[in-house]
mmCIF file of C-alpha atoms in Angstrom:
data_model
loop_
_atom_site.group_PDB
_atom_site.id
_atom_site.type_symbol
_atom_site.label_atom_id
_atom_site.label_comp_id
_atom_site.label_asym_id
_atom_site.label_seq_id
_atom_site.Cartn_x
_atom_site.Cartn_y
_atom_site.Cartn_z
ATOM 1 C CA MET A 890 3.072 -16.138 12.873
ATOM 2 C CA PRO A 891 4.237 -14.963 16.350
ATOM 3 C CA ALA A 892 2.012 -15.763 19.316
ATOM 4 C CA GLU A 893 1.106 -12.103 19.758
ATOM 5 C CA SER A 894 -0.507 -12.100 16.313
ATOM 6 C CA ARG A 895 -3.092 -14.820 16.944
ATOM 7 C CA SER A 896 -6.756 -13.830 16.768
ATOM 8 C CA VAL A 897 -8.435 -13.506 20.161
ATOM 9 C CA ASN A 898 -11.996 -12.905 21.274
ATOM 10 C CA LEU A 899 -13.463 -9.436 21.637
ATOM 11 C CA ILE A 900 -13.137 -7.864 25.078
ATOM 12 C CA ASP A 901 -14.470 -4.706 26.693
ATOM 13 C CA LEU A 902 -12.146 -1.805 25.907
ATOM 14 C CA GLU A 903 -14.108 0.984 27.617
ATOM 15 C CA SER A 904 -12.010 1.114 30.784
ATOM 16 C CA ILE A 905 -9.047 3.464 30.477
ATOM 17 C CA ASP A 906 -6.991 1.292 32.831
ATOM 18 C CA LEU A 907 -7.775 -1.777 30.776
ATOM 19 C CA ILE A 908 -6.876 -0.054 27.522
ATOM 20 C CA ASN A 909 -3.440 0.801 28.907
ATOM 21 C CA SER A 910 -2.712 -2.705 30.143
ATOM 22 C CA PRO A 911 -0.136 -4.895 28.344
ATOM 23 C CA SER A 912 -2.682 -7.632 27.688
ATOM 24 C CA VAL A 913 -4.932 -5.243 25.819
ATOM 25 C CA LYS A 914 -2.005 -3.904 23.799
ATOM 26 C CA ILE A 915 -1.388 -7.498 22.670
ATOM 27 C CA TYR A 916 -5.109 -7.848 21.898
ATOM 28 C CA GLN A 917 -5.181 -4.655 19.871
ATOM 29 C CA GLU A 918 -2.154 -5.686 17.824
ATOM 30 C CA SER A 919 -3.613 -9.141 17.225
ATOM 31 C CA ARG A 920 -6.928 -7.691 16.160
ATOM 32 C CA LEU A 921 -5.191 -5.191 13.896
ATOM 33 C CA LEU A 922 -3.130 -7.725 11.980
ATOM 34 C CA ASN A 923 -5.686 -10.514 11.644
ATOM 35 C CA SER A 924 -8.894 -8.681 10.824
ATOM 36 C CA TYR A 925 -9.945 -5.511 9.036
ATOM 37 C CA PRO A 926 -9.161 -2.689 11.485
ATOM 38 C CA GLU A 927 -10.782 0.703 11.676
ATOM 39 C CA TRP A 928 -8.724 3.815 11.005
ATOM 40 C CA SER A 929 -8.463 4.760 14.694
ATOM 41 C CA GLN A 930 -6.816 1.400 15.456
ATOM 42 C CA ILE A 931 -4.415 1.783 12.551
ATOM 43 C CA GLU A 932 -3.455 5.307 13.570
ATOM 44 C CA GLU A 933 -2.761 4.199 17.132
ATOM 45 C CA TRP A 934 -0.592 1.302 15.922
ATOM 46 C CA LEU A 935 1.382 3.566 13.585
ATOM 47 C CA ARG A 936 2.076 6.004 16.419
ATOM 48 C CA GLU A 937 3.235 3.169 18.676
ATOM 49 C CA MET A 938 5.591 1.899 15.974
ATOM 50 C CA GLY A 939 6.854 5.435 15.364
ATOM 51 C CA ILE A 940 8.318 5.549 18.869
ATOM 52 C CA LYS A 941 10.856 2.852 18.021
ATOM 53 C CA LYS A 942 14.423 4.060 17.477
ATOM 54 C CA PHE A 943 14.722 2.891 13.873
ATOM 55 C CA VAL A 944 11.173 3.863 12.842
ATOM 56 C CA THR A 945 9.916 7.347 11.994
ATOM 57 C CA LEU A 946 6.285 8.332 11.556
ATOM 58 C CA HIS A 947 5.717 11.139 9.050
ATOM 59 C CA GLN A 948 2.555 13.121 8.474
ATOM 60 C CA ILE A 949 2.833 13.859 4.758
ATOM 61 C CA GLY A 950 -0.495 15.589 4.205
ATOM 62 C CA LYS A 951 -4.121 15.981 5.190
ATOM 63 C CA THR A 952 -7.269 14.738 3.514
ATOM 64 C CA HIS A 953 -10.309 16.778 2.473
ATOM 65 C CA GLU A 954 -11.904 15.969 5.845
ATOM 66 C CA GLY A 955 -8.791 16.911 7.800
ATOM 67 C CA ARG A 956 -7.418 13.458 8.606
ATOM 68 C CA ASN A 957 -3.686 12.805 8.653
ATOM 69 C CA ILE A 958 -2.025 10.920 5.811
ATOM 70 C CA LEU A 959 0.582 8.903 7.699
ATOM 71 C CA LEU A 960 3.749 7.294 6.373
ATOM 72 C CA LEU A 961 5.906 4.901 8.364
ATOM 73 C CA GLN A 962 9.631 4.958 7.599
ATOM 74 C CA ILE A 963 11.557 1.842 8.612
ATOM 75 C CA GLY A 964 15.312 2.422 8.678
ATOM 76 C CA GLU A 965 17.447 5.548 8.372
ATOM 77 C CA ASN A 966 17.621 7.256 4.983
ATOM 78 C CA ASN A 967 21.262 8.322 5.171
ATOM 79 C CA GLY A 968 21.655 7.999 1.412
ATOM 80 C CA ASP A 969 23.665 4.786 1.199
ATOM 81 C CA LYS A 970 20.779 2.300 1.032
ATOM 82 C CA PRO A 971 18.204 1.549 -1.647
ATOM 83 C CA GLU A 972 14.654 2.528 -0.756
ATOM 84 C CA ILE A 973 11.246 0.958 -1.390
ATOM 85 C CA PHE A 974 7.846 2.670 -1.196
ATOM 86 C CA ILE A 975 4.639 0.703 -0.653
ATOM 87 C CA ASP A 976 1.048 1.784 -0.166
ATOM 88 C CA GLY A 977 -2.464 0.439 0.264
ATOM 89 C CA ALA A 978 -6.055 1.616 -0.018
ATOM 90 C CA LEU A 979 -5.962 4.131 -2.814
ATOM 91 C CA HIS A 980 -9.434 2.668 -3.201
ATOM 92 C CA ALA A 981 -11.349 2.678 0.070
ATOM 93 C CA ARG A 982 -13.160 -0.634 -0.276
ATOM 94 C CA GLU A 983 -9.982 -2.671 -0.813
ATOM 95 C CA TRP A 984 -9.568 -3.552 2.850
ATOM 96 C CA ILE A 985 -7.281 -6.519 2.212
ATOM 97 C CA SER A 986 -4.651 -4.107 0.868
ATOM 98 C CA VAL A 987 -4.599 -2.258 4.191
ATOM 99 C CA VAL A 988 -4.095 -5.249 6.459
ATOM 100 C CA THR A 989 -1.543 -6.704 4.022
ATOM 101 C CA VAL A 990 0.577 -3.545 4.069
ATOM 102 C CA LEU A 991 0.277 -3.363 7.865
ATOM 103 C CA ASN A 992 1.518 -6.937 8.158
ATOM 104 C CA ILE A 993 4.440 -6.234 5.840
ATOM 105 C CA ALA A 994 5.453 -3.275 8.003
ATOM 106 C CA ASP A 995 5.059 -5.347 11.159
ATOM 107 C CA ARG A 996 7.198 -8.153 9.724
ATOM 108 C CA LEU A 997 9.985 -5.763 8.747
ATOM 109 C CA ILE A 998 9.949 -4.061 12.146
ATOM 110 C CA ARG A 999 10.080 -7.377 14.011
ATOM 111 C CA ALA A 1000 12.922 -8.533 11.784
ATOM 112 C CA TYR A 1001 14.903 -5.360 12.428
ATOM 113 C CA GLU A 1002 14.527 -5.878 16.181
ATOM 114 C CA ALA A 1003 15.266 -9.626 16.173
ATOM 115 C CA LYS A 1004 18.394 -9.339 13.984
ATOM 116 C CA ASP A 1005 18.419 -13.077 13.308
ATOM 117 C CA ASP A 1006 15.039 -13.138 11.622
ATOM 118 C CA ASP A 1007 14.673 -14.355 8.037
ATOM 119 C CA TYR A 1008 13.656 -10.850 6.964
ATOM 120 C CA TYR A 1009 16.474 -9.029 8.773
ATOM 121 C CA GLU A 1010 18.511 -8.666 5.583
ATOM 122 C CA LEU A 1011 15.563 -6.873 3.994
ATOM 123 C CA SER A 1012 14.837 -4.527 6.873
ATOM 124 C CA HIS A 1013 18.493 -3.736 7.578
ATOM 125 C CA ASN A 1014 19.725 -3.127 4.033
ATOM 126 C CA ILE A 1015 16.722 -1.277 2.612
ATOM 127 C CA VAL A 1016 14.845 1.812 3.795
ATOM 128 C CA TRP A 1017 11.094 1.280 3.652
ATOM 129 C CA TYR A 1018 8.342 3.872 3.277
ATOM 130 C CA VAL A 1019 4.905 2.484 4.078
ATOM 131 C CA ILE A 1020 1.457 4.087 3.772
ATOM 132 C CA PRO A 1021 -1.132 1.512 4.869
ATOM 133 C CA VAL A 1022 -4.079 3.796 4.050
ATOM 134 C CA VAL A 1023 -3.742 6.444 1.362
ATOM 135 C CA ASN A 1024 -7.465 7.148 1.086
ATOM 136 C CA VAL A 1025 -8.182 7.691 4.767
ATOM 137 C CA ASP A 1026 -11.516 9.519 4.391
ATOM 138 C CA GLY A 1027 -12.851 6.918 1.998
ATOM 139 C CA TYR A 1028 -11.626 4.086 4.213
ATOM 140 C CA VAL A 1029 -13.434 5.535 7.224
ATOM 141 C CA TYR A 1030 -16.581 6.011 5.124
ATOM 142 C CA SER A 1031 -16.410 2.400 3.938
ATOM 143 C CA HIS A 1032 -16.418 1.304 7.589
ATOM 144 C CA THR A 1033 -19.166 3.606 8.825
ATOM 145 C CA THR A 1034 -21.542 4.150 5.922
ATOM 146 C CA GLU A 1035 -20.980 2.390 2.596
ATOM 147 C CA ARG A 1036 -18.847 -0.747 2.563
ATOM 148 C CA LEU A 1037 -18.124 -0.668 -1.181
ATOM 149 C CA TRP A 1038 -17.179 3.006 -1.357
ATOM 150 C CA ARG A 1039 -14.221 3.436 -3.727
ATOM 151 C CA LYS A 1040 -13.305 7.115 -4.081
ATOM 152 C CA ASN A 1041 -12.053 9.725 -1.644
ATOM 153 C CA ARG A 1042 -14.494 12.199 -0.070
ATOM 154 C CA ARG A 1043 -13.953 15.346 -2.114
ATOM 155 C CA LEU A 1044 -16.965 17.643 -1.896
ATOM 156 C CA PRO A 1045 -19.328 17.486 -4.881
ATOM 157 C CA PRO A 1046 -18.656 19.880 -7.756
ATOM 158 C CA HIS A 1047 -21.133 22.612 -8.696
ATOM 159 C CA ARG A 1048 -24.627 21.290 -9.444
ATOM 160 C CA SER A 1049 -23.800 17.789 -8.299
ATOM 161 C CA ASN A 1050 -24.440 15.831 -5.124
ATOM 162 C CA CYS A 1051 -21.797 13.194 -5.854
ATOM 163 C CA TYR A 1052 -18.734 13.023 -3.621
ATOM 164 C CA GLY A 1053 -15.276 11.799 -4.367
ATOM 165 C CA VAL A 1054 -12.519 11.268 -6.913
ATOM 166 C CA ASP A 1055 -10.956 7.975 -7.970
ATOM 167 C CA LEU A 1056 -7.432 8.520 -6.662
ATOM 168 C CA ASN A 1057 -5.958 6.075 -9.153
ATOM 169 C CA ARG A 1058 -7.345 8.141 -12.059
ATOM 170 C CA ASN A 1059 -6.094 11.495 -10.776
ATOM 171 C CA TRP A 1060 -2.395 11.187 -11.604
ATOM 172 C CA ASN A 1061 -0.849 13.370 -14.264
ATOM 173 C CA ILE A 1062 -0.258 10.602 -16.765
ATOM 174 C CA SER A 1063 -2.834 10.057 -19.479
ATOM 175 C CA TRP A 1064 -5.237 11.975 -17.245
ATOM 176 C CA SER A 1065 -8.861 11.924 -18.483
ATOM 177 C CA GLY A 1066 -7.930 9.159 -20.914
ATOM 178 C CA TYR A 1067 -9.420 5.743 -21.493
ATOM 179 C CA GLY A 1068 -10.652 4.081 -18.318
ATOM 180 C CA SER A 1069 -11.696 7.262 -16.503
ATOM 181 C CA GLU A 1070 -14.774 9.505 -16.506
ATOM 182 C CA ASN A 1071 -15.451 13.242 -16.354
ATOM 183 C CA TYR A 1072 -18.770 12.566 -14.611
ATOM 184 C CA ALA A 1073 -18.526 13.209 -10.860
ATOM 185 C CA CYS A 1074 -20.987 10.452 -9.983
ATOM 186 C CA SER A 1075 -18.882 7.820 -11.723
ATOM 187 C CA ASN A 1076 -16.766 5.472 -9.638
ATOM 188 C CA ILE A 1077 -13.859 6.272 -11.973
ATOM 189 C CA TYR A 1078 -14.242 10.071 -11.931
ATOM 190 C CA HIS A 1079 -10.761 11.479 -12.576
ATOM 191 C CA GLY A 1080 -11.251 14.745 -10.688
ATOM 192 C CA PRO A 1081 -11.293 18.379 -11.828
ATOM 193 C CA GLU A 1082 -7.646 18.390 -12.914
ATOM 194 C CA PRO A 1083 -4.516 16.201 -12.728
ATOM 195 C CA ASN A 1084 -3.005 15.752 -9.255
ATOM 196 C CA SER A 1085 -5.855 17.745 -7.715
ATOM 197 C CA GLU A 1086 -6.365 15.510 -4.690
ATOM 198 C CA PRO A 1087 -4.475 15.982 -1.413
ATOM 199 C CA GLU A 1088 -3.728 12.264 -1.149
ATOM 200 C CA VAL A 1089 -2.123 12.229 -4.604
ATOM 201 C CA LYS A 1090 -0.244 15.475 -3.938
ATOM 202 C CA ALA A 1091 1.146 14.074 -0.687
ATOM 203 C CA ILE A 1092 2.532 10.943 -2.344
ATOM 204 C CA ILE A 1093 3.981 12.879 -5.268
ATOM 205 C CA SER A 1094 5.723 15.330 -2.954
ATOM 206 C CA TYR A 1095 7.285 12.539 -0.908
ATOM 207 C CA LEU A 1096 8.311 10.422 -3.877
ATOM 208 C CA GLU A 1097 9.961 13.386 -5.565
ATOM 209 C CA LYS A 1098 12.059 14.043 -2.460
ATOM 210 C CA ARG A 1099 13.320 10.451 -2.412
ATOM 211 C CA LYS A 1100 13.482 9.716 -6.157
ATOM 212 C CA ALA A 1101 17.284 9.510 -6.279
ATOM 213 C CA HIS A 1102 17.232 6.526 -3.919
ATOM 214 C CA LEU A 1103 13.943 4.789 -4.678
ATOM 215 C CA LYS A 1104 14.345 1.438 -6.393
ATOM 216 C CA ALA A 1105 10.777 0.168 -6.158
ATOM 217 C CA TYR A 1106 7.201 1.306 -5.689
ATOM 218 C CA LEU A 1107 4.545 -1.298 -4.895
ATOM 219 C CA SER A 1108 0.893 -0.300 -4.748
ATOM 220 C CA PHE A 1109 -1.390 -2.932 -3.213
ATOM 221 C CA HIS A 1110 -4.954 -3.265 -4.477
ATOM 222 C CA SER A 1111 -7.674 -5.871 -4.811
ATOM 223 C CA TYR A 1112 -8.833 -7.973 -6.380
ATOM 224 C CA GLY A 1113 -7.624 -10.285 -9.170
ATOM 225 C CA GLN A 1114 -4.373 -11.935 -7.985
ATOM 226 C CA LEU A 1115 -2.207 -10.077 -10.476
ATOM 227 C CA ILE A 1116 1.300 -8.617 -10.583
ATOM 228 C CA ILE A 1117 1.121 -5.716 -13.037
ATOM 229 C CA TYR A 1118 3.982 -3.682 -14.447
ATOM 230 C CA PRO A 1119 3.825 -0.432 -16.515
ATOM 231 C CA TYR A 1120 2.438 0.938 -18.615
ATOM 232 C CA SER A 1121 -1.257 0.262 -18.193
ATOM 233 C CA TYR A 1122 -2.571 3.380 -19.917
ATOM 234 C CA ASP A 1123 -0.996 2.486 -23.287
ATOM 235 C CA ILE A 1124 -0.467 -1.120 -24.334
ATOM 236 C CA LYS A 1125 2.142 -0.093 -26.914
ATOM 237 C CA LYS A 1126 4.250 1.994 -24.536
ATOM 238 C CA GLU A 1127 6.942 0.224 -22.527
ATOM 239 C CA PRO A 1128 9.480 1.322 -19.906
ATOM 240 C CA ARG A 1129 13.134 1.228 -20.892
ATOM 241 C CA ASN A 1130 13.765 -1.695 -18.543
ATOM 242 C CA ILE A 1131 10.824 -3.742 -19.792
ATOM 243 C CA GLU A 1132 12.795 -6.981 -20.101
ATOM 244 C CA GLN A 1133 13.959 -6.747 -16.502
ATOM 245 C CA LEU A 1134 10.403 -5.965 -15.356
ATOM 246 C CA LYS A 1135 9.136 -9.022 -17.196
ATOM 247 C CA LYS A 1136 11.829 -11.206 -15.662
ATOM 248 C CA VAL A 1137 11.291 -9.968 -12.112
ATOM 249 C CA SER A 1138 7.488 -10.084 -12.344
ATOM 250 C CA LYS A 1139 7.755 -13.683 -13.534
ATOM 251 C CA ASN A 1140 9.951 -14.481 -10.524
ATOM 252 C CA LEU A 1141 7.442 -12.818 -8.209
ATOM 253 C CA SER A 1142 4.607 -14.825 -9.722
ATOM 254 C CA LYS A 1143 6.609 -18.040 -9.391
ATOM 255 C CA GLU A 1144 7.096 -17.324 -5.683
ATOM 256 C CA THR A 1145 3.303 -17.453 -5.214
ATOM 257 C CA ASP A 1146 3.238 -20.873 -6.930
ATOM 258 C CA GLY A 1147 1.528 -19.242 -9.880
ATOM 259 C CA ARG A 1148 -1.470 -18.066 -7.872
ATOM 260 C CA TYR A 1149 -0.736 -14.531 -9.075
ATOM 261 C CA ALA A 1150 -0.547 -13.971 -12.813
ATOM 262 C CA ASN A 1151 2.007 -11.455 -14.036
ATOM 263 C CA GLY A 1152 1.964 -9.130 -16.996
ATOM 264 C CA LYS A 1153 0.987 -5.765 -18.351
ATOM 265 C CA ALA A 1154 -2.481 -4.268 -18.135
ATOM 266 C CA SER A 1155 -3.965 -1.814 -20.590
ATOM 267 C CA GLU A 1156 -7.093 -0.711 -18.773
ATOM 268 C CA THR A 1157 -5.722 2.133 -16.631
ATOM 269 C CA LEU A 1158 -5.590 -0.131 -13.612
ATOM 270 C CA CYS A 1159 -2.525 1.286 -11.944
ATOM 271 C CA THR A 1160 -1.799 4.890 -12.838
ATOM 272 C CA SER A 1161 0.010 5.679 -9.575
ATOM 273 C CA THR A 1162 2.719 3.206 -10.536
ATOM 274 C CA ASP A 1163 2.601 4.384 -14.152
ATOM 275 C CA TRP A 1164 3.267 7.913 -12.909
ATOM 276 C CA ALA A 1165 6.181 6.767 -10.738
ATOM 277 C CA ALA A 1166 7.730 4.805 -13.592
ATOM 278 C CA HIS A 1167 7.314 7.581 -16.149
ATOM 279 C CA HIS A 1168 8.064 10.735 -14.155
ATOM 280 C CA LEU A 1169 10.543 9.453 -11.574
ATOM 281 C CA LYS A 1170 12.054 6.528 -13.492
ATOM 282 C CA ILE A 1171 11.749 4.247 -10.464
ATOM 283 C CA PRO A 1172 13.115 0.931 -11.788
ATOM 284 C CA TYR A 1173 10.577 -1.462 -10.286
ATOM 285 C CA THR A 1174 6.982 -0.272 -10.110
ATOM 286 C CA PHE A 1175 4.281 -2.872 -9.661
ATOM 287 C CA THR A 1176 0.620 -2.919 -8.792
ATOM 288 C CA ILE A 1177 -0.206 -6.020 -6.774
ATOM 289 C CA GLU A 1178 -3.858 -7.025 -7.090
ATOM 290 C CA LEU A 1179 -4.446 -9.236 -4.064
ATOM 291 C CA ARG A 1180 -6.936 -12.037 -3.431
ATOM 292 C CA ASP A 1181 -9.273 -13.217 -4.630
ATOM 293 C CA THR A 1182 -10.188 -13.756 -8.295
ATOM 294 C CA GLY A 1183 -13.794 -12.671 -7.905
ATOM 295 C CA PHE A 1184 -15.797 -15.115 -5.785
ATOM 296 C CA TYR A 1185 -15.769 -12.785 -2.768
ATOM 297 C CA GLY A 1186 -14.270 -9.787 -4.532
ATOM 298 C CA PHE A 1187 -13.901 -6.794 -2.226
ATOM 299 C CA LEU A 1188 -15.702 -8.658 0.579
ATOM 300 C CA LEU A 1189 -12.885 -11.115 1.194
ATOM 301 C CA PRO A 1190 -13.467 -12.944 4.511
ATOM 302 C CA SER A 1191 -10.852 -12.357 7.190
ATOM 303 C CA ARG A 1192 -9.821 -16.026 7.140
ATOM 304 C CA TYR A 1193 -8.010 -15.256 3.878
ATOM 305 C CA ILE A 1194 -5.845 -12.535 5.418
ATOM 306 C CA THR A 1195 -3.069 -14.893 6.523
ATOM 307 C CA PRO A 1196 -2.520 -16.632 3.161
ATOM 308 C CA THR A 1197 -2.737 -13.292 1.354
ATOM 309 C CA VAL A 1198 -0.119 -11.799 3.662
ATOM 310 C CA GLN A 1199 2.139 -14.838 3.270
ATOM 311 C CA GLU A 1200 1.992 -14.521 -0.521
ATOM 312 C CA SER A 1201 2.724 -10.809 -0.334
ATOM 313 C CA LEU A 1202 5.698 -11.329 1.970
ATOM 314 C CA LYS A 1203 7.152 -13.787 -0.531
ATOM 315 C CA ILE A 1204 6.767 -11.159 -3.250
ATOM 316 C CA ILE A 1205 8.432 -8.556 -1.039
ATOM 317 C CA LYS A 1206 11.314 -10.898 -0.235
ATOM 318 C CA VAL A 1207 12.095 -11.782 -3.857
ATOM 319 C CA LEU A 1208 11.938 -8.174 -5.046
ATOM 320 C CA SER A 1209 14.035 -6.928 -2.121
ATOM 321 C CA ARG A 1210 16.759 -9.507 -2.666
ATOM 322 C CA THR A 1211 16.833 -8.621 -6.355
ATOM 323 C CA ILE A 1212 17.453 -4.991 -5.405
ATOM 324 C CA ILE A 1213 20.056 -5.922 -2.782
ATOM 325 C CA ASP A 1214 21.939 -8.026 -5.333
ATOM 326 C CA GLU A 1215 21.770 -5.336 -8.009
ATOM 327 C CA ASN A 1216 23.161 -2.762 -5.600
ATOM 328 C CA ASN A 1217 26.017 -5.062 -4.523
ATOM 329 C CA ILE A 1218 25.041 -4.878 -0.878
ATOM 330 C CA ILE A 1219 26.929 -7.261 1.385
ATOM 331 C CA SER A 1220 24.897 -8.253 4.427
ATOM 332 C CA GLU A 1221 26.587 -7.819 7.778
#
């Protein structure tokens, strides 16, 4: 990892002059990429990246509590390149997904700038759309109030005092089916109707605009160390390109030295990717369940961030090169 990304000790950030100094900018970036950052730090980093010539920051929606849903675009979508969409934190408590997606974005941006970096081919020949935190309200709440909060922060329905909807049960594919609940206090409450939540609506709207060019959608979650392909809501239903999905998922698993199992789930684990595969026919849709396998669960210590990121970058590299080869792209 570059020197700027090493962990450093906490320092006093109250002085405005100090905050604006280069050394503190390096500190903030290091802290962001090697620990579990708060939303304010993430938002600041995204805005700093958005200033770069080849990066665009999009506000694609607002949450129930009025926070921005931010998407980072890396590369120009002029229509002649394949595109990949990745997101993290549909579930608020899955902090490792956030810092993993941030590190992927950082790696691609650095590669684009360096031009001779190992990941330059990926950043130059593919347009990337990155949402580090889909469930912003829930993520903030998990930092300030309840660490294991899962849902968003939708106001309670009539005659209930229970907040939130499980964003991964709200998609209009097998909605209200097995693996979800109609009870608002449940952690897997599917919401009042399909696609009711602003976070889900924002992703759907953006994906539909780019569907002609999107070749992959990766949704990062935790935990389990799994690479899951569609369809999860029906074990008997399979995408048309199932054999290719099996082959690629096996290659992705192999790249992690078998630490991540690959296969199909049938417990409604990944309905955002199910929706993308079914409605938009995006060829490669995977849910990546990150570390670990259950010892720490959602409370994964920060010392495991680096190996988790390294594994995820390997997955990204293999999938990207598969797409580059399939689209007959010749690197410059």
